Amino acid sequence: MSPSAQEALRLRAVAALVEGRTREEVAAVFHVSLKAVDKWWARWLAGGRQALVAQPRGRRIGEHQVLDAVEQQAIRQAVLDHRPCDLGLAGQLWTRAGVGDLIAKLYRVRLTEQGVGKYLRRWGLSFQRPDKRAVEQDAGGVRLWREETWPAIRARAKAEGGEVLFADQVGVRSDQVTGRTWGAKGCTPVVRRTGNRFSANAMSAISTKGRMHFMVFTGTFDADVMCRFLDRLAGHFDRKVHLVVDGHSAHRSRKVRAWLADHPDRIELHFLPSYSPQLNPDELVNDLKRSLPMHSRARDQAQLAAETRRFFHRRQRQPHIVRGYFGGPHVRYILEENPLSF
């Protein structure tokens, strides 16, 4: 019988005793032993109805675990703070087998992979695709940006009545295939596309209000393209724009510096720390590379450029998605209140 059925049986048997039935009659009616009837009655007298309610079976959470609380915390922190190779193990990514090797190395206990997996889930961890970081990245520069540079840019823009935008460039190729599809096991599905290779590029800028501006082009991104984008961007605002960009050579070129010098009240550039794409929310506009190839059947460069424009026009009508770019897990930028709709 299930625990709930057993509970119902106990309650009915005790109810019969309360009504005046003898213990022998109750045992006969419910097909149980006299010993069981006596035990249920004793529990009823001692604790009432609650004493007859079904209780969870098995071990309590945390009971009889191989690793104690201190050991579990040590292993969890090691997984979060270090790579396997940092601790004398093989590889750079943690797997259940790798965590099991660490437990065996530290505490002389060998667990199955299933057992290690239970510990990992109990610790609130999940198996994830890691984000990439360049070894050349300056951790101090990233910290300075988060704590001082970005708050200062935002404060200046607010004091001047200006606007802060993050900008980046992105490109998509005709031969790029992303995503997955269903197919027979052992038989890889085929996606038919043009054999010609061409690409379309775009420069975009987004704000914490969910606003997006873009320009699609088919050539190489250089200083001329950047100046053209700055001209178009400045034309959309009647106030100064603080534009945050990465250290691309076109952003620092002599021609761009000359354009900025001629328009000091229109746009001012601010540069992110080197090798720190995770600090730029506009990097997430790279979902163009994932979504467009899944639906695009462009046969030439003009068609691919047109589909790229449609993607950006759709994003302009989705300010909630643009604002979501600023809420990434690595750097959560403060969003503007009362977001605008465009």
Short mmCIF file of C-alpha atoms in Angstrom, two decimals:
data_model
loop_
_atom_site.label_atom_id
_atom_site.label_comp_id
_atom_site.label_asym_id
_atom_site.label_seq_id
_atom_site.Cartn_x
_atom_site.Cartn_y
_atom_site.Cartn_z
CA MET A 1 0.00 0.00 0.00
CA SER A 2 1.11 3.55 -0.66
CA PRO A 3 1.94 5.79 2.35
CA SER A 4 -1.27 7.76 1.81
CA ALA A 5 -3.37 4.55 1.73
CA GLN A 6 -1.70 3.30 4.91
CA GLU A 7 -2.42 6.62 6.59
CA ALA A 8 -6.10 6.37 5.62
CA LEU A 9 -6.25 2.82 6.98
CA ARG A 10 -4.82 3.86 10.34
CA LEU A 11 -7.25 6.77 10.66
CA ARG A 12 -10.27 4.61 9.82
CA ALA A 13 -9.21 1.90 12.26
CA VAL A 14 -8.76 4.38 15.12
CA ALA A 15 -12.09 6.03 14.24
CA ALA A 16 -13.77 2.62 14.61
CA LEU A 17 -12.17 2.18 18.05
CA VAL A 18 -13.38 5.62 19.09
CA GLU A 19 -16.92 4.67 18.04
CA GLY A 20 -16.82 1.70 20.44
CA ARG A 21 -15.73 -1.24 18.28
CA THR A 22 -13.50 -3.80 19.99
CA ARG A 23 -9.89 -4.28 18.96
CA GLU A 24 -10.73 -7.77 17.67
CA GLU A 25 -13.51 -6.43 15.47
CA VAL A 26 -11.29 -3.68 14.06
CA ALA A 27 -8.50 -6.17 13.29
CA ALA A 28 -10.95 -8.45 11.48
CA VAL A 29 -12.66 -5.70 9.47
CA PHE A 30 -9.42 -4.07 8.28
CA HIS A 31 -7.45 -7.32 7.93
CA VAL A 32 -4.62 -6.28 10.23
CA SER A 33 -3.10 -7.80 13.35
CA LEU A 34 -4.12 -7.03 16.93
CA LYS A 35 -0.58 -5.78 17.50
CA ALA A 36 -1.02 -3.16 14.73
CA VAL A 37 -4.35 -2.02 16.18
CA ASP A 38 -2.83 -1.65 19.65
CA LYS A 39 0.11 0.31 18.26
CA TRP A 40 -2.14 2.73 16.35
CA TRP A 41 -4.34 3.25 19.40
CA ALA A 42 -1.30 4.01 21.59
CA ARG A 43 -0.03 6.52 19.05
CA TRP A 44 -3.49 8.13 18.91
CA LEU A 45 -3.60 8.50 22.70
CA ALA A 46 -0.08 9.95 22.78
CA GLY A 47 -0.23 12.39 19.86
CA GLY A 48 -3.70 12.51 18.39
CA ARG A 49 -4.35 12.53 14.64
CA GLN A 50 -0.91 13.98 13.79
CA ALA A 51 0.72 10.83 15.20
CA LEU A 52 -1.02 8.74 12.53
CA VAL A 53 -0.15 10.96 9.55
CA ALA A 54 2.29 9.48 7.02
CA GLN A 55 5.88 10.70 7.49
CA PRO A 56 8.54 11.07 4.75
CA ARG A 57 10.52 7.90 4.29
CA GLY A 58 14.21 7.42 3.84
CA ARG A 59 17.14 9.44 5.08
CA ARG A 60 16.76 13.07 5.94
CA ILE A 61 18.59 15.53 3.71
CA GLY A 62 22.20 15.65 4.85
CA GLU A 63 21.93 12.49 6.98
CA HIS A 64 24.62 9.80 6.64
CA GLN A 65 26.51 11.68 3.90
CA VAL A 66 30.07 10.63 3.14
CA LEU A 67 31.33 14.22 3.25
CA ASP A 68 30.54 16.42 6.22
CA ALA A 69 29.40 20.04 5.89
CA VAL A 70 32.91 21.52 6.12
CA GLU A 71 34.30 19.14 3.49
CA GLN A 72 31.39 19.83 1.16
CA GLN A 73 31.88 23.58 1.44
CA ALA A 74 35.61 23.20 0.72
CA ILE A 75 34.98 21.16 -2.44
CA ARG A 76 32.23 23.52 -3.65
CA GLN A 77 34.47 26.57 -3.21
CA ALA A 78 37.35 24.82 -4.97
CA VAL A 79 35.15 24.13 -7.99
CA LEU A 80 33.97 27.75 -8.12
CA ASP A 81 37.37 29.39 -7.55
CA HIS A 82 39.82 27.13 -9.39
CA ARG A 83 40.34 25.06 -12.50
CA PRO A 84 41.27 21.37 -12.20
CA CYS A 85 44.79 22.10 -13.48
CA ASP A 86 45.25 24.66 -10.68
CA LEU A 87 44.80 21.85 -8.13
CA GLY A 88 47.09 19.27 -9.74
CA LEU A 89 44.36 17.54 -11.76
CA ALA A 90 43.96 17.14 -15.52
CA GLY A 91 41.98 19.59 -17.66
CA GLN A 92 40.56 23.08 -17.35
CA LEU A 93 36.86 22.24 -17.02
CA TRP A 94 35.13 20.56 -14.12
CA THR A 95 33.27 17.32 -14.77
CA ARG A 96 31.72 14.90 -12.31
CA ALA A 97 34.75 12.64 -12.74
CA GLY A 98 37.09 15.57 -12.09
CA VAL A 99 35.25 16.58 -8.91
CA GLY A 100 35.35 12.92 -7.83
CA ASP A 101 39.13 12.91 -8.35
CA LEU A 102 39.43 16.04 -6.20
CA ILE A 103 37.37 14.42 -3.42
CA ALA A 104 39.53 11.29 -3.60
CA LYS A 105 42.72 13.37 -3.52
CA LEU A 106 41.68 15.44 -0.50
CA TYR A 107 39.65 12.99 1.59
CA ARG A 108 40.62 9.49 0.35
CA VAL A 109 37.02 8.75 -0.58
CA ARG A 110 35.99 7.48 -4.00
CA LEU A 111 32.44 8.35 -5.08
CA THR A 112 30.55 7.30 -8.19
CA GLU A 113 29.84 9.94 -10.82
CA GLN A 114 26.15 9.74 -9.90
CA GLY A 115 27.02 10.40 -6.27
CA VAL A 116 29.20 13.36 -7.22
CA GLY A 117 26.35 14.70 -9.36
CA LYS A 118 23.97 14.59 -6.39
CA TYR A 119 26.41 16.63 -4.32
CA LEU A 120 26.86 19.18 -7.12
CA ARG A 121 23.11 19.67 -7.54
CA ARG A 122 22.68 19.90 -3.76
CA TRP A 123 25.28 22.68 -3.73
CA GLY A 124 23.27 24.67 -6.27
CA LEU A 125 25.66 24.04 -9.18
CA SER A 126 24.73 23.13 -12.75
CA PHE A 127 26.62 21.92 -15.84
CA GLN A 128 27.12 25.00 -18.03
CA ARG A 129 28.97 26.16 -21.12
CA PRO A 130 31.75 28.45 -19.81
CA ASP A 131 32.33 31.98 -21.01
CA LYS A 132 35.72 32.82 -22.48
CA ARG A 133 38.21 35.31 -21.02
CA ALA A 134 41.45 36.42 -22.65
CA VAL A 135 44.54 35.79 -20.57
CA GLU A 136 45.67 39.30 -21.56
CA GLN A 137 42.70 40.88 -19.77
CA ASP A 138 43.67 43.26 -16.99
CA ALA A 139 41.58 42.36 -13.94
CA GLY A 140 42.50 45.65 -12.29
CA GLY A 141 41.32 47.61 -15.32
CA VAL A 142 38.01 45.73 -15.33
CA ARG A 143 37.52 46.44 -11.63
CA LEU A 144 38.38 50.14 -12.17
CA TRP A 145 35.81 50.33 -14.98
CA ARG A 146 33.08 48.79 -12.86
CA GLU A 147 33.72 50.82 -9.73
CA GLU A 148 34.89 54.20 -11.02
CA THR A 149 34.91 54.78 -14.80
CA TRP A 150 31.36 53.68 -15.62
CA PRO A 151 29.73 55.50 -12.66
CA ALA A 152 31.66 58.65 -13.64
CA ILE A 153 30.51 58.45 -17.31
CA ARG A 154 26.92 57.96 -16.24
CA ALA A 155 27.10 60.86 -13.76
CA ARG A 156 28.59 63.18 -16.40
CA ALA A 157 25.94 62.29 -18.94
CA LYS A 158 23.20 62.90 -16.40
CA ALA A 159 24.67 66.26 -15.37
CA GLU A 160 24.93 67.36 -19.02
CA GLY A 161 21.52 66.04 -19.96
CA GLY A 162 23.22 63.67 -22.39
CA GLU A 163 22.77 60.06 -23.42
CA VAL A 164 25.04 57.03 -22.87
CA LEU A 165 25.21 54.33 -25.54
CA PHE A 166 27.35 51.24 -26.01
CA ALA A 167 28.46 50.45 -29.56
CA ASP A 168 29.97 47.49 -31.38
CA GLN A 169 30.23 46.03 -34.86
CA VAL A 170 28.98 42.61 -35.97
CA GLY A 171 29.07 40.62 -39.17
CA VAL A 172 27.25 37.60 -40.62
CA ARG A 173 28.39 35.34 -43.48
CA SER A 174 26.42 33.49 -46.11
CA ASP A 175 28.06 30.13 -45.31
CA GLN A 176 27.44 30.33 -41.57
CA VAL A 177 25.11 27.66 -40.15
CA THR A 178 24.00 27.73 -36.51
CA GLY A 179 21.36 25.98 -34.47
CA ARG A 180 20.17 22.38 -34.55
CA THR A 181 17.46 20.39 -36.30
CA TRP A 182 15.90 16.96 -35.89
CA GLY A 183 17.13 14.06 -37.98
CA ALA A 184 17.59 10.29 -38.04
CA LYS A 185 20.22 8.89 -35.71
CA GLY A 186 23.52 8.35 -37.48
CA CYS A 187 22.44 10.47 -40.44
CA THR A 188 23.49 14.13 -40.28
CA PRO A 189 20.82 16.48 -41.70
CA VAL A 190 21.85 18.65 -44.65
CA VAL A 191 21.12 22.37 -44.96
CA ARG A 192 21.29 23.67 -48.52
CA ARG A 193 22.68 27.17 -48.98
CA THR A 194 24.37 29.10 -51.71
CA GLY A 195 27.98 28.14 -52.39
CA ASN A 196 28.94 31.77 -52.89
CA ARG A 197 30.66 33.41 -49.96
CA PHE A 198 29.70 36.92 -49.00
CA SER A 199 28.98 38.83 -45.83
CA ALA A 200 27.09 41.76 -44.39
CA ASN A 201 28.24 43.89 -41.49
CA ALA A 202 26.52 46.26 -39.10
CA MET A 203 27.44 48.88 -36.53
CA SER A 204 24.97 49.27 -33.68
CA ALA A 205 24.60 51.35 -30.53
CA ILE A 206 22.22 50.63 -27.64
CA SER A 207 21.17 52.49 -24.51
CA THR A 208 19.95 51.39 -21.09
CA LYS A 209 16.55 52.78 -22.07
CA GLY A 210 16.17 50.05 -24.67
CA ARG A 211 16.94 52.32 -27.61
CA MET A 212 18.89 50.96 -30.59
CA HIS A 213 20.57 52.66 -33.56
CA PHE A 214 22.31 50.79 -36.38
CA MET A 215 23.92 51.05 -39.79
CA VAL A 216 24.37 48.11 -42.19
CA PHE A 217 27.32 48.10 -44.60
CA THR A 218 28.97 45.53 -46.85
CA GLY A 219 32.59 46.66 -46.82
CA THR A 220 35.32 46.40 -44.21
CA PHE A 221 34.88 48.24 -40.94
CA ASP A 222 37.36 51.12 -40.94
CA ALA A 223 37.67 54.78 -39.94
CA ASP A 224 35.47 55.96 -42.84
CA VAL A 225 32.64 53.65 -41.77
CA MET A 226 33.03 54.75 -38.18
CA CYS A 227 32.83 58.45 -39.12
CA ARG A 228 29.76 57.77 -41.22
CA PHE A 229 28.14 56.01 -38.29
CA LEU A 230 28.99 58.89 -35.95
CA ASP A 231 27.41 61.34 -38.41
CA ARG A 232 24.20 59.32 -38.51
CA LEU A 233 24.13 58.75 -34.76
CA ALA A 234 24.62 62.44 -33.96
CA GLY A 235 21.72 63.29 -36.24
CA HIS A 236 19.32 61.28 -34.03
CA PHE A 237 20.03 63.32 -30.88
CA ASP A 238 19.65 66.95 -29.89
CA ARG A 239 21.96 66.41 -26.92
CA LYS A 240 25.47 65.10 -26.38
CA VAL A 241 26.09 61.36 -26.73
CA HIS A 242 28.64 59.52 -24.59
CA LEU A 243 29.54 56.51 -26.74
CA VAL A 244 31.27 53.53 -25.11
CA VAL A 245 33.34 51.39 -27.50
CA ASP A 246 36.15 48.85 -27.45
CA GLY A 247 39.74 49.49 -28.48
CA HIS A 248 39.33 48.72 -32.20
CA SER A 249 41.93 50.54 -34.30
CA ALA A 250 39.20 52.32 -36.29
CA HIS A 251 37.82 53.84 -33.08
CA ARG A 252 41.23 55.33 -32.27
CA SER A 253 42.17 56.33 -35.82
CA ARG A 254 43.33 59.83 -36.73
CA LYS A 255 40.26 60.40 -38.91
CA VAL A 256 37.87 59.53 -36.06
CA ARG A 257 39.81 61.73 -33.63
CA ALA A 258 39.53 64.58 -36.10
CA TRP A 259 35.77 64.06 -36.43
CA LEU A 260 35.38 64.12 -32.64
CA ALA A 261 37.48 67.28 -32.41
CA ASP A 262 35.14 68.96 -34.93
CA HIS A 263 32.03 67.87 -32.97
CA PRO A 264 32.99 68.12 -29.28
CA ASP A 265 29.41 68.88 -28.21
CA ARG A 266 27.87 66.03 -30.22
CA ILE A 267 29.69 62.79 -29.35
CA GLU A 268 32.42 61.81 -26.90
CA LEU A 269 34.07 58.37 -27.00
CA HIS A 270 34.88 56.29 -23.92
CA PHE A 271 37.01 53.17 -24.24
CA LEU A 272 36.47 49.86 -22.47
CA PRO A 273 39.43 47.99 -20.92
CA SER A 274 41.34 45.83 -23.39
CA TYR A 275 40.18 42.24 -23.97
CA SER A 276 36.95 42.80 -22.02
CA PRO A 277 34.03 42.16 -24.39
CA GLN A 278 31.87 41.04 -21.46
CA LEU A 279 31.72 44.70 -20.34
CA ASN A 280 29.97 45.73 -23.56
CA PRO A 281 26.24 44.84 -23.60
CA ASP A 282 26.16 45.53 -27.35
CA GLU A 283 28.24 42.36 -27.79
CA LEU A 284 25.00 40.47 -27.14
CA VAL A 285 23.60 41.86 -30.38
CA ASN A 286 25.72 39.03 -31.81
CA ASP A 287 22.51 36.99 -31.51
CA LEU A 288 22.24 38.18 -35.12
CA LYS A 289 24.80 35.47 -35.91
CA ARG A 290 22.59 32.83 -34.29
CA SER A 291 19.14 33.87 -35.42
CA LEU A 292 19.74 35.07 -38.98
CA PRO A 293 21.44 31.92 -40.39
CA MET A 294 18.59 29.79 -38.98
CA HIS A 295 16.03 31.59 -41.17
CA SER A 296 18.04 33.27 -43.93
CA ARG A 297 18.23 31.92 -47.49
CA ALA A 298 20.06 34.90 -48.95
CA ARG A 299 21.49 34.20 -52.39
CA ASP A 300 23.54 37.38 -52.71
CA GLN A 301 25.07 40.12 -50.59
CA ALA A 302 22.24 42.60 -51.16
CA GLN A 303 19.66 40.10 -49.91
CA LEU A 304 21.78 39.27 -46.84
CA ALA A 305 22.15 42.99 -46.07
CA ALA A 306 18.37 43.44 -46.37
CA GLU A 307 17.72 40.56 -43.96
CA THR A 308 20.25 42.05 -41.55
CA ARG A 309 18.36 45.36 -41.64
CA ARG A 310 15.11 43.53 -40.91
CA PHE A 311 16.71 41.90 -37.89
CA PHE A 312 17.76 45.30 -36.48
CA HIS A 313 14.41 46.90 -37.27
CA ARG A 314 12.75 44.09 -35.33
CA ARG A 315 15.08 44.65 -32.37
CA GLN A 316 14.25 48.36 -32.42
CA ARG A 317 10.63 47.39 -31.80
CA GLN A 318 11.69 45.18 -28.88
CA PRO A 319 13.17 47.57 -26.28
CA HIS A 320 12.64 44.97 -23.54
CA ILE A 321 15.15 42.68 -25.27
CA VAL A 322 17.65 45.52 -25.75
CA ARG A 323 17.34 46.43 -22.08
CA GLY A 324 17.92 42.78 -21.24
CA TYR A 325 21.39 43.00 -22.79
CA PHE A 326 22.39 45.20 -19.85
CA GLY A 327 21.38 42.58 -17.28
CA GLY A 328 23.98 39.96 -18.16
CA PRO A 329 25.47 37.76 -15.41
CA HIS A 330 28.94 39.35 -15.59
CA VAL A 331 28.21 43.09 -15.43
CA ARG A 332 24.74 44.30 -14.53
CA TYR A 333 24.47 47.92 -15.62
CA ILE A 334 21.98 50.16 -13.85
CA LEU A 335 18.97 50.64 -16.11
CA GLU A 336 17.25 53.96 -16.63
CA GLU A 337 13.87 54.45 -15.02
CA ASN A 338 10.78 54.88 -17.20
CA PRO A 339 12.24 53.19 -20.30
CA LEU A 340 11.27 54.72 -23.62
CA SER A 341 9.49 52.74 -26.31
CA PHE A 342 10.71 52.95 -29.90
#
